[in-house]
Amino acid sequence: MDATFALFAAGGVALATLTPKLLLRLDLSRAKHRSLAGHPRLARRVASLVPYYEYDDERFFDADGVPEEIVARRRAGFVRLSDVYRSRYAETAELTAEIEGGLSDLQFTGAYRVPFQFRRHVREHLRAGSFLCTSSGATVTDLDGNRFYDLSGSYGLNVFGYDFYKECIRRGSELVADLGPVLGAYHPVVAYNVERLRAISGLDEVSFHMSGTEAVMQAVRLARYHTGRSYLVRFCGAYHGWWGDVQPGVGNPVPAHHTFTLRDMDERSLRVLRRRRDIACVLVNPLQGLHPNANAPSDSALVDSARRAHFDREAYTEWLRRLRAICTERGIALIFDEVFVGFRLAPGGAQEYFGVRADMVTYGKTLGGGLPVGVVCGRRDLMKRYRDDRPADVCFARGTFNAHPYVMGAMHEFLRQLETPAIRALYDGLDERWNARVAALNARLRAEGLPVQVENLSSIWTTRYTQPSRYNWMLQYYLRAEGLALSWVGTGRFIFRIDFSDADFAAVADRFVAGAVAMRRDGWWWADPRATNRSIRRRVLREMIATRG
Ligand SMILES: Cc1ncc(COP(=O)(O)O)c(C=O)c1O
């Protein structure tokens, strides 16, 4: 009797201590998005199982089992397109091929433009090249003299047009020329930059870094130092640079042990934040408002037409408000990572655009006036790197090139220009303008019966496809042939300078439609009425299993 009682009592004590832990664990599991993007460890394991295989000359045109006549149309279209590429981009492609073997960056981006099964054939026959020699207005020009409308936006840097940044660099360089590259001490332009950034961010202090990745590293490190907690929360799919802790899944060879990847815009994630005591900070990349819980869209992942996107400003604002409230309540640092969207949505960045204040904000890209930069702005109590009462307990962060005079000069010009009426005026009616452009282009695409639509967050666009297909990624090559320059993620992301003129936009829309019409004419969008995205994925899975044997 005594022994049984003791056993029960011990079990009860064990359960009582274990239950809170189990409940926290359960909350965490519930707050993980069901996709692979929500399960970074599993995603890494799955990625390691995917075998390489490629389609031969037959399968390349018939990966979806189409009638002979369609295969013939695709072949003829491909030959036509590759002739255009061969003759039009010869010099640019030749230099690219020459250096590719010695430039790892180029090998990487070149390999991930299309789903890997199609890669070899595309690289052999649609060589566009990766060199440009001039930019002017809304266009860039390659070595063969071809002018393209630039929709790459230079990874988001290009908010006001390349000529604007050339001027920032020229004037900024003049400002600091007498000092030159003296590091450690500051050029006086830094004083202006700090004051402007404090005013813009509404935060107390500023630190300068060399890239967005570094700025994010520093913000998270400081949040951990001051809260004494180790976990950072990022939302499923969000990109915050390539530092290991913010890239816990595919792409990072080791696990990130102190990162939670939670569902975006979901009550279950708020519950985790409310209940756990080990969370130092929450990182928000407001770009995710366009595609919550999904990775940055890239054509290399366009296996089917499952890509979804839609920006609901009201819903996302409400989500940020709720996050803000819980972070305040729980003493968690709310960090807005505005490296991508800062200064693109509003002169005061995402904080102003959504009307929600963060504890720390990271900026980069455009803020350097065309030169490389990362910036952290934050509350004084979070930015301090040492403790007055514990002199040996520091949070170390330095960098040789931080606050480099030439970068500070270009940034000074950027921030000065940001205050001018001409630049301020560009933000008037910005969303309405871009939303109307999207609506008009979508109406045209629908009227033409083309299976493609665009979605936008202001001047940032992504393409989605409205009928199941294995060949959507081909659109990037047709668009290029129409004179539209895209980045290596293809139709996943178009980034416009915000002052794109109506005339330039009309030209882009015409070219977009023409490219899509040509692609349809060549049979790539022929679809078996029975095909679904799921049946396509199943087919690809079967191919993989067969390859692994
Ligand atoms: C939101 C966000 N954070 C951080 C980074 C990393 O910035 P960088 O490429 O300058 O290191 C990026 C880059 O695209 C970004 O979009």
Coordinates of C-alpha atoms and ligand atoms in Angstrom, one line a residue:
M1 CA 0.0 0.0 0.0
D2 CA 2.7 2.4 1.0
A3 CA 4.8 1.5 -2.0
T4 CA 1.9 2.1 -4.4
F5 CA 1.2 5.4 -2.8
A6 CA 4.8 6.4 -3.1
L7 CA 4.8 5.4 -6.7
F8 CA 1.7 7.5 -7.4
A9 CA 3.1 10.4 -5.5
A10 CA 6.4 10.2 -7.4
G11 CA 4.5 9.9 -10.7
G12 CA 2.4 13.0 -9.8
V13 CA 5.4 15.1 -9.0
A14 CA 7.1 14.0 -12.2
L15 CA 4.0 14.8 -14.2
A16 CA 3.6 18.2 -12.5
T17 CA 7.1 19.2 -13.4
L18 CA 7.0 17.7 -16.8
T19 CA 3.6 19.0 -17.8
P20 CA 4.5 22.7 -18.2
K21 CA 7.5 21.6 -20.4
L22 CA 5.3 19.3 -22.4
L23 CA 2.7 22.0 -22.9
L24 CA 5.4 24.4 -24.1
R25 CA 6.7 21.8 -26.5
L26 CA 3.2 21.2 -27.7
D27 CA 2.6 24.9 -28.2
L28 CA 5.7 25.0 -30.2
S29 CA 4.8 22.1 -32.4
R30 CA 1.4 23.7 -33.1
A31 CA 3.0 26.9 -34.1
K32 CA 5.1 25.3 -36.8
H33 CA 3.8 25.8 -40.3
R34 CA 2.8 22.5 -42.0
S35 CA 5.0 23.2 -45.0
L36 CA 8.7 22.2 -45.2
A37 CA 9.6 25.9 -44.8
G38 CA 8.0 25.6 -41.3
H39 CA 10.2 22.6 -40.5
P40 CA 13.8 23.6 -41.2
R41 CA 15.4 20.4 -39.9
L42 CA 13.1 18.2 -41.8
A43 CA 13.6 20.3 -44.9
R44 CA 17.4 19.8 -44.7
R45 CA 16.9 16.1 -44.4
V46 CA 14.5 16.0 -47.3
A47 CA 16.9 18.2 -49.4
S48 CA 19.7 15.7 -48.8
L49 CA 17.5 12.9 -50.3
V50 CA 16.6 14.7 -53.5
P51 CA 18.7 13.1 -56.2
Y52 CA 20.0 14.9 -59.3
Y53 CA 18.6 13.8 -62.6
E54 CA 18.0 15.6 -65.8
Y55 CA 15.7 15.4 -68.7
D56 CA 17.2 14.3 -72.0
D57 CA 16.3 16.0 -75.3
E58 CA 13.0 14.1 -75.5
R59 CA 11.8 14.6 -71.9
F60 CA 12.8 18.2 -71.8
F61 CA 9.9 19.0 -74.1
D62 CA 7.5 16.4 -72.8
A63 CA 7.9 16.3 -69.0
D64 CA 4.1 16.5 -68.7
G65 CA 3.1 14.0 -71.4
V66 CA 1.7 16.2 -74.1
P67 CA 0.5 15.2 -77.6
E68 CA 3.2 15.0 -80.4
E69 CA 2.0 18.1 -82.0
I70 CA 2.6 20.2 -78.9
V71 CA 6.1 18.7 -78.5
A72 CA 6.8 19.8 -82.0
R73 CA 5.6 23.3 -81.3
R74 CA 7.7 23.5 -78.2
R75 CA 10.8 22.3 -80.1
A76 CA 10.3 24.8 -82.8
G77 CA 9.7 27.6 -80.3
F78 CA 12.8 26.6 -78.3
V79 CA 15.0 26.6 -81.4
R80 CA 13.6 30.1 -82.3
L81 CA 14.2 31.4 -78.8
S82 CA 17.7 30.0 -78.6
D83 CA 18.6 31.5 -82.0
V84 CA 17.5 34.9 -80.6
Y85 CA 19.7 34.3 -77.6
R86 CA 22.7 33.1 -79.6
S87 CA 22.7 36.0 -82.0
R88 CA 21.5 38.8 -79.7
Y89 CA 23.6 38.1 -76.5
A90 CA 26.7 36.6 -78.1
E91 CA 29.4 38.8 -76.5
T92 CA 27.8 38.9 -73.1
A93 CA 27.3 35.2 -73.0
E94 CA 30.9 34.5 -74.1
L95 CA 32.5 36.6 -71.3
T96 CA 30.1 34.9 -68.8
A97 CA 31.1 31.4 -70.0
E98 CA 34.8 32.5 -69.9
I99 CA 34.8 33.5 -66.2
E100 CA 32.1 31.1 -64.9
G101 CA 34.6 28.4 -63.9
G102 CA 36.4 30.8 -61.6
L103 CA 33.5 32.7 -60.1
S104 CA 31.6 30.6 -57.6
D105 CA 28.8 33.2 -57.1
L106 CA 28.0 33.0 -60.8
Q107 CA 28.0 29.2 -60.8
F108 CA 25.5 29.2 -57.9
T109 CA 23.1 31.7 -59.4
G110 CA 23.4 30.2 -62.9
A111 CA 22.6 26.8 -61.5
Y112 CA 19.4 27.8 -59.7
R113 CA 17.4 29.7 -62.4
V114 CA 15.1 26.8 -63.4
P115 CA 14.1 23.4 -61.8
F116 CA 17.2 21.3 -62.0
Q117 CA 15.8 18.7 -64.3
F118 CA 15.7 21.3 -67.1
R119 CA 18.9 23.0 -66.1
R120 CA 21.5 21.6 -68.5
H121 CA 19.5 22.0 -71.6
V122 CA 18.6 25.6 -70.7
R123 CA 22.1 26.5 -69.9
E124 CA 23.4 25.1 -73.2
H125 CA 20.8 26.8 -75.4
L126 CA 19.5 29.9 -73.6
R127 CA 22.7 31.6 -72.5
A128 CA 21.9 35.2 -71.7
G129 CA 25.0 36.2 -69.8
S130 CA 25.5 38.1 -66.6
F131 CA 27.3 41.2 -67.7
L132 CA 26.0 44.8 -68.0
C133 CA 28.0 47.8 -68.9
T134 CA 25.7 50.8 -68.5
S135 CA 22.5 51.9 -66.8
S136 CA 20.4 54.9 -67.6
G137 CA 16.8 55.9 -66.7
A138 CA 14.8 52.7 -66.3
T139 CA 17.1 50.7 -68.4
V140 CA 20.4 48.7 -68.3
T141 CA 22.6 47.8 -71.3
D142 CA 24.6 44.6 -71.9
L143 CA 27.9 44.1 -73.7
D144 CA 26.1 43.5 -77.0
G145 CA 24.3 46.9 -76.7
N146 CA 20.9 45.4 -75.8
R147 CA 18.8 47.7 -73.6
F148 CA 16.5 46.1 -71.1
Y149 CA 14.0 47.5 -68.7
D150 CA 15.5 46.7 -65.3
L151 CA 13.0 44.8 -63.2
S152 CA 15.7 43.2 -61.0
G153 CA 15.9 46.3 -58.8
S154 CA 19.4 45.3 -57.8
Y155 CA 18.0 43.1 -55.0
G156 CA 15.9 45.9 -53.8
L157 CA 18.5 48.6 -53.7
N158 CA 17.1 50.6 -56.6
V159 CA 14.2 52.6 -55.1
F160 CA 14.9 55.9 -56.9
G161 CA 16.6 54.9 -60.2
Y162 CA 20.3 54.2 -60.9
D163 CA 21.0 57.8 -61.9
F164 CA 20.0 58.9 -58.4
Y165 CA 22.5 56.6 -56.8
K166 CA 25.3 57.5 -59.3
E167 CA 24.7 61.1 -58.1
C168 CA 24.7 60.0 -54.4
I169 CA 28.1 58.2 -54.9
R170 CA 29.6 61.1 -56.9
R171 CA 28.5 63.8 -54.5
G172 CA 29.2 61.7 -51.4
S173 CA 32.7 60.9 -52.7
E174 CA 33.4 64.5 -53.2
L175 CA 32.3 65.3 -49.7
V176 CA 34.8 62.8 -48.1
A177 CA 37.6 63.0 -50.7
D178 CA 39.9 65.0 -48.5
L179 CA 39.8 62.4 -45.8
G180 CA 39.8 59.4 -48.1
P181 CA 39.6 55.8 -46.7
V182 CA 40.6 56.7 -43.1
L183 CA 38.9 54.2 -40.8
G184 CA 38.3 54.3 -37.1
A185 CA 37.7 58.0 -36.8
Y186 CA 34.6 59.5 -38.3
H187 CA 34.1 61.9 -41.2
P188 CA 31.7 64.8 -40.0
V189 CA 29.0 63.6 -42.4
V190 CA 28.4 60.8 -39.9
A191 CA 26.9 63.3 -37.5
Y192 CA 24.2 64.2 -40.0
N193 CA 23.5 60.5 -40.8
V194 CA 23.1 59.6 -37.2
E195 CA 20.7 62.5 -36.5
R196 CA 18.6 61.7 -39.6
L197 CA 18.4 58.0 -38.9
R198 CA 17.4 58.6 -35.3
A199 CA 14.6 60.9 -36.5
I200 CA 13.5 58.5 -39.2
S201 CA 13.5 55.4 -37.0
G202 CA 12.2 57.2 -33.9
L203 CA 14.9 55.2 -32.0
D204 CA 17.7 56.4 -29.8
E205 CA 20.9 55.0 -31.2
V206 CA 22.5 53.9 -34.5
S207 CA 25.2 51.5 -35.4
F208 CA 26.8 51.0 -38.8
H209 CA 27.7 47.7 -40.5
M210 CA 28.7 46.5 -43.9
S211 CA 25.7 44.5 -45.0
G212 CA 22.1 43.7 -44.1
T213 CA 23.2 40.3 -42.8
E214 CA 25.6 41.9 -40.4
A215 CA 23.0 44.4 -39.2
V216 CA 20.6 41.5 -38.4
M217 CA 23.4 39.6 -36.6
Q218 CA 24.1 42.6 -34.4
A219 CA 20.5 43.3 -33.6
V220 CA 19.9 39.7 -32.5
R221 CA 23.1 39.5 -30.5
L222 CA 22.2 42.7 -28.6
A223 CA 18.7 41.4 -27.9
R224 CA 20.1 38.2 -26.5
Y225 CA 22.7 40.1 -24.4
H226 CA 20.2 42.4 -22.8
T227 CA 17.3 40.0 -22.3
G228 CA 19.5 37.2 -21.1
R229 CA 17.5 34.8 -23.2
S230 CA 18.8 32.8 -26.1
Y231 CA 16.0 32.1 -28.7
L232 CA 15.2 34.2 -31.7
V233 CA 11.9 33.8 -33.4
R234 CA 11.6 34.2 -37.2
F235 CA 8.6 33.6 -39.3
C236 CA 8.2 30.8 -41.7
G237 CA 9.7 31.7 -45.1
A238 CA 11.2 35.0 -44.1
Y239 CA 14.7 35.9 -45.4
H240 CA 17.0 37.8 -43.1
G241 CA 20.3 37.3 -44.8
W242 CA 22.6 34.3 -44.8
W243 CA 23.8 34.2 -41.2
G244 CA 23.3 30.7 -39.8
D245 CA 20.9 31.6 -36.9
V246 CA 18.4 33.2 -39.3
Q247 CA 18.8 30.5 -41.9
P248 CA 18.0 27.3 -40.0
G249 CA 17.1 25.1 -42.9
V250 CA 18.3 24.4 -46.4
G251 CA 21.4 26.4 -47.2
N252 CA 23.0 26.1 -43.8
P253 CA 25.1 23.0 -43.2
V254 CA 24.6 23.0 -39.4
P255 CA 21.4 23.2 -37.3
A256 CA 20.5 26.5 -35.7
H257 CA 19.9 25.5 -32.1
H258 CA 18.5 28.8 -30.8
T259 CA 16.0 29.7 -33.5
F260 CA 12.3 29.0 -33.6
T261 CA 10.6 29.2 -37.0
L262 CA 6.9 30.0 -36.3
R263 CA 3.8 30.4 -38.4
D264 CA 3.3 33.9 -39.7
M265 CA 0.1 35.7 -39.0
D266 CA -1.2 33.0 -36.7
E267 CA -2.6 32.9 -33.2
R268 CA -0.6 29.8 -32.3
S269 CA 2.6 31.8 -32.7
L270 CA 1.4 34.5 -30.4
R271 CA 0.6 31.8 -27.8
V272 CA 4.2 30.7 -27.9
L273 CA 5.4 34.2 -27.4
R274 CA 3.0 34.7 -24.6
R275 CA 4.0 31.5 -22.7
R276 CA 7.7 31.0 -23.1
R277 CA 10.4 32.8 -21.1
D278 CA 13.4 32.1 -23.3
I279 CA 12.6 34.3 -26.3
A280 CA 14.9 37.2 -26.8
C281 CA 13.6 38.7 -29.9
V282 CA 11.1 38.4 -32.8
L283 CA 12.4 39.2 -36.3
V284 CA 9.9 40.5 -38.8
N285 CA 10.6 41.0 -42.5
P286 CA 7.6 43.0 -43.7
L287 CA 8.0 41.7 -47.2
Q288 CA 6.4 38.5 -46.0
G289 CA 3.1 40.4 -45.9
L290 CA 3.1 39.5 -49.7
H291 CA 3.5 35.8 -49.2
P292 CA 3.2 34.8 -45.5
N293 CA 4.8 31.5 -44.6
A294 CA 6.4 31.0 -48.0
N295 CA 10.0 31.3 -49.0
A296 CA 11.2 34.0 -51.3
P297 CA 9.7 32.9 -54.6
S298 CA 12.2 31.7 -57.1
D299 CA 11.7 30.1 -60.5
S300 CA 14.1 27.3 -59.6
A301 CA 11.2 26.0 -57.3
L302 CA 8.5 26.4 -60.0
V303 CA 7.9 22.7 -60.3
D304 CA 4.1 23.4 -60.7
S305 CA 1.8 26.4 -60.4
A306 CA 1.3 26.3 -56.6
R307 CA 3.0 29.6 -55.9
R308 CA 0.6 31.9 -54.0
A309 CA 0.8 35.5 -53.0
H310 CA -1.5 38.3 -51.9
F311 CA -0.9 41.3 -49.8
D312 CA -3.6 42.3 -47.4
R313 CA -2.4 45.5 -45.8
E314 CA -5.1 45.7 -43.1
A315 CA -4.6 42.1 -42.0
Y316 CA -0.8 42.4 -41.9
T317 CA -1.0 45.7 -40.0
E318 CA -3.3 44.1 -37.4
W319 CA -0.9 41.2 -37.1
L320 CA 2.0 43.6 -36.4
R321 CA 0.0 45.4 -33.8
R322 CA -0.7 42.2 -32.0
L323 CA 2.9 41.2 -32.2
R324 CA 3.9 44.6 -30.8
A325 CA 1.6 44.2 -27.8
I326 CA 2.8 40.7 -26.9
C327 CA 6.5 41.7 -27.3
T328 CA 5.9 44.6 -24.9
E329 CA 4.0 42.5 -22.5
R330 CA 6.7 39.8 -22.4
G331 CA 9.9 42.0 -22.7
I332 CA 10.8 40.5 -26.1
A333 CA 12.7 42.8 -28.5
L334 CA 10.6 43.3 -31.6
I335 CA 13.0 43.8 -34.5
F336 CA 11.8 45.0 -37.9
D337 CA 14.2 43.9 -40.6
E338 CA 13.7 46.6 -43.1
V339 CA 16.8 45.8 -45.1
F340 CA 14.6 45.1 -48.1
V341 CA 11.5 47.3 -47.7
G342 CA 12.9 50.3 -45.8
F343 CA 12.4 53.5 -47.7
R344 CA 10.5 51.7 -50.4
L345 CA 7.1 51.8 -48.8
A346 CA 7.3 55.2 -47.0
P347 CA 10.0 57.7 -46.2
G348 CA 9.9 56.5 -42.6
G349 CA 10.0 52.8 -43.7
A350 CA 7.7 50.0 -42.6
Q351 CA 7.2 51.5 -39.2
E352 CA 5.6 54.5 -40.8
Y353 CA 3.8 52.5 -43.4
F354 CA 2.2 50.1 -41.0
G355 CA 2.0 52.5 -38.1
V356 CA 3.7 50.1 -35.7
R357 CA 6.9 50.9 -33.8
A358 CA 9.7 48.3 -33.3
D359 CA 12.4 48.2 -30.6
M360 CA 15.1 47.8 -33.2
V361 CA 15.1 48.3 -36.9
T362 CA 17.7 47.1 -39.4
Y363 CA 18.2 48.9 -42.7
G364 CA 20.5 48.3 -45.6
K365 CA 20.5 48.1 -49.4
T366 CA 19.2 51.5 -50.6
L367 CA 20.3 53.5 -47.5
G368 CA 23.9 53.3 -48.6
G369 CA 23.1 55.5 -51.6
G370 CA 24.4 52.8 -53.9
L371 CA 27.2 51.5 -51.7
P372 CA 27.2 48.5 -49.3
V373 CA 25.8 49.1 -45.9
G374 CA 23.8 47.7 -42.9
V375 CA 22.4 49.8 -40.1
V376 CA 20.8 49.0 -36.8
C377 CA 18.7 51.6 -35.0
G378 CA 17.4 50.8 -31.5
R379 CA 16.3 51.7 -28.1
R380 CA 19.2 52.9 -25.9
D381 CA 18.8 50.1 -23.4
L382 CA 19.1 47.5 -26.2
M383 CA 21.9 49.1 -28.1
K384 CA 24.5 49.4 -25.3
R385 CA 27.4 47.0 -25.7
Y386 CA 28.6 46.8 -22.2
R387 CA 27.3 47.0 -18.6
D388 CA 28.3 49.9 -16.4
D389 CA 28.2 47.6 -13.3
R390 CA 30.0 44.6 -14.9
P391 CA 32.9 46.1 -17.0
A392 CA 34.1 42.7 -18.2
D393 CA 30.7 41.6 -19.6
V394 CA 30.6 43.1 -23.1
C395 CA 28.7 42.4 -26.2
F396 CA 31.4 42.7 -28.8
A397 CA 30.8 44.1 -32.3
R398 CA 33.3 45.9 -34.4
G399 CA 34.1 45.9 -38.1
T400 CA 37.0 47.3 -40.1
F401 CA 34.8 49.0 -42.6
N402 CA 31.9 50.2 -40.4
A403 CA 31.1 53.8 -41.1
H404 CA 33.5 53.8 -44.1
P405 CA 33.8 57.5 -45.2
Y406 CA 32.7 56.8 -48.8
V407 CA 29.7 54.9 -47.7
M408 CA 28.8 57.5 -45.2
G409 CA 29.2 60.2 -47.9
A410 CA 26.8 58.4 -50.2
M411 CA 24.4 57.8 -47.3
H412 CA 24.5 61.4 -46.5
E413 CA 23.4 62.3 -50.0
F414 CA 20.7 59.7 -49.9
L415 CA 19.3 61.0 -46.6
R416 CA 19.6 64.6 -47.7
Q417 CA 17.7 63.8 -50.9
L418 CA 15.1 61.9 -49.0
E419 CA 14.1 65.3 -47.4
T420 CA 13.6 67.1 -50.7
P421 CA 10.1 67.9 -51.9
A422 CA 10.9 66.1 -55.2
I423 CA 11.6 62.8 -53.5
R424 CA 8.9 63.2 -50.9
A425 CA 6.4 63.7 -53.8
L426 CA 7.2 60.3 -55.1
Y427 CA 5.5 58.7 -52.1
D428 CA 2.2 60.5 -52.7
G429 CA -0.3 58.0 -53.9
L430 CA 2.4 55.4 -54.3
D431 CA 0.4 52.3 -53.4
E432 CA -2.6 53.4 -55.4
R433 CA -0.4 53.9 -58.4
W434 CA 1.2 50.5 -58.2
N435 CA -2.0 48.7 -57.3
A436 CA -3.7 50.3 -60.4
R437 CA -0.9 49.2 -62.6
V438 CA -1.1 45.7 -61.3
A439 CA -4.9 45.7 -61.8
A440 CA -4.6 47.0 -65.4
L441 CA -1.9 44.4 -66.3
N442 CA -3.9 41.6 -64.7
A443 CA -7.0 42.6 -66.6
R444 CA -5.0 42.5 -69.9
L445 CA -3.6 39.1 -69.1
R446 CA -7.0 37.8 -68.3
A447 CA -8.5 39.3 -71.4
E448 CA -5.8 37.5 -73.5
G449 CA -6.6 34.3 -71.7
L450 CA -3.1 34.0 -70.4
P451 CA -2.6 31.8 -67.3
V452 CA -0.5 34.3 -65.4
Q453 CA -1.2 37.1 -62.9
V454 CA 0.9 39.4 -60.8
E455 CA 0.5 40.3 -57.1
N456 CA 2.2 43.2 -55.4
L457 CA 3.3 44.9 -52.2
S458 CA 3.6 48.4 -53.5
S459 CA 6.4 48.3 -56.1
I460 CA 7.5 44.8 -55.3
W461 CA 5.8 42.2 -57.5
T462 CA 5.6 38.5 -57.8
T463 CA 4.1 36.3 -60.6
R464 CA 1.6 33.6 -60.0
Y465 CA 0.3 31.1 -62.5
T466 CA -3.3 30.2 -62.7
Q467 CA -3.3 26.8 -64.3
P468 CA -1.1 23.7 -63.5
S469 CA 2.0 23.6 -65.6
R470 CA 5.6 22.3 -65.5
Y471 CA 7.0 25.0 -67.7
N472 CA 6.1 28.3 -66.0
W473 CA 9.8 29.0 -65.4
M474 CA 10.2 29.4 -69.2
L475 CA 8.4 32.8 -69.0
Q476 CA 11.6 34.4 -67.7
Y477 CA 13.4 33.6 -71.0
Y478 CA 10.5 35.0 -73.1
L479 CA 10.5 38.1 -71.0
R480 CA 14.2 38.6 -71.4
A481 CA 13.8 38.2 -75.1
E482 CA 11.3 41.0 -75.0
G483 CA 13.9 43.2 -73.3
L484 CA 13.0 42.8 -69.6
A485 CA 15.9 42.2 -67.2
L486 CA 15.1 40.0 -64.3
S487 CA 17.3 38.8 -61.4
W488 CA 18.3 35.2 -61.0
V489 CA 15.0 34.3 -59.2
G490 CA 13.2 35.0 -62.5
T491 CA 9.5 35.8 -62.4
G492 CA 9.5 35.2 -58.6
R493 CA 10.3 38.8 -58.0
F494 CA 10.1 42.0 -60.0
I495 CA 11.4 45.1 -58.2
F496 CA 10.6 48.5 -59.8
R497 CA 12.1 51.9 -58.9
I498 CA 9.2 53.7 -57.3
D499 CA 9.2 56.6 -59.8
F500 CA 8.8 54.3 -62.8
S501 CA 7.0 56.6 -65.4
D502 CA 3.7 55.7 -66.9
A503 CA 5.3 55.6 -70.4
D504 CA 8.0 53.2 -69.2
F505 CA 5.4 51.1 -67.4
A506 CA 3.2 50.9 -70.5
A507 CA 6.3 49.6 -72.4
V508 CA 7.0 47.0 -69.7
A509 CA 3.3 45.9 -69.7
D510 CA 3.3 45.5 -73.5
R511 CA 6.5 43.4 -73.3
F512 CA 5.2 41.3 -70.5
V513 CA 2.1 40.5 -72.4
A514 CA 4.0 39.9 -75.7
G515 CA 6.4 37.5 -73.9
A516 CA 3.5 35.5 -72.4
V517 CA 1.7 35.4 -75.7
A518 CA 4.9 34.0 -77.4
M519 CA 5.3 31.4 -74.7
R520 CA 1.7 30.3 -75.2
R521 CA 2.1 30.2 -78.9
D522 CA 5.1 27.9 -78.5
G523 CA 3.0 25.4 -76.6
W524 CA 4.6 25.6 -73.1
W525 CA 1.3 26.2 -71.4
W526 CA -0.6 23.5 -73.1
A527 CA -2.3 21.6 -70.3
D528 CA -3.9 18.3 -69.9
P529 CA -7.3 19.2 -68.4
R530 CA -6.9 16.4 -65.8
A531 CA -3.5 17.8 -64.5
T532 CA -3.5 19.4 -61.1
N533 CA -0.6 20.8 -59.1
R534 CA -0.8 17.7 -56.9
S535 CA -0.6 15.3 -59.9
I536 CA 2.4 17.2 -61.2
R537 CA 4.2 16.9 -57.8
R538 CA 3.3 13.3 -57.6
R539 CA 4.8 12.7 -61.0
V540 CA 8.0 14.5 -60.0
L541 CA 8.2 12.5 -56.8
R542 CA 7.9 9.2 -58.8
E543 CA 10.8 10.3 -61.0
M544 CA 12.9 11.0 -57.9
I545 CA 12.1 7.7 -56.4
A546 CA 12.9 5.9 -59.7
T547 CA 16.2 7.8 -59.9
R548 CA 17.2 6.8 -56.4
G549 CA 16.4 3.2 -57.3
Ligands
LIG1 C1 15.1 41.4 -45.2 C2 16.5 41.2 -45.4 N1 17.4 41.1 -44.4 C3 18.7 40.9 -44.6 C4 19.2 40.8 -45.8 C5 20.7 40.6 -46.0 O1 21.3 41.7 -46.5 P1 22.6 41.6 -47.3 O2 22.4 40.9 -48.6 O3 23.1 43.1 -47.5 O4 23.6 40.9 -46.4 C6 18.4 40.9 -46.9 C7 18.9 40.7 -48.3 O5 18.2 40.5 -49.3 C8 17.0 41.1 -46.7 O6 16.1 41.1 -47.7

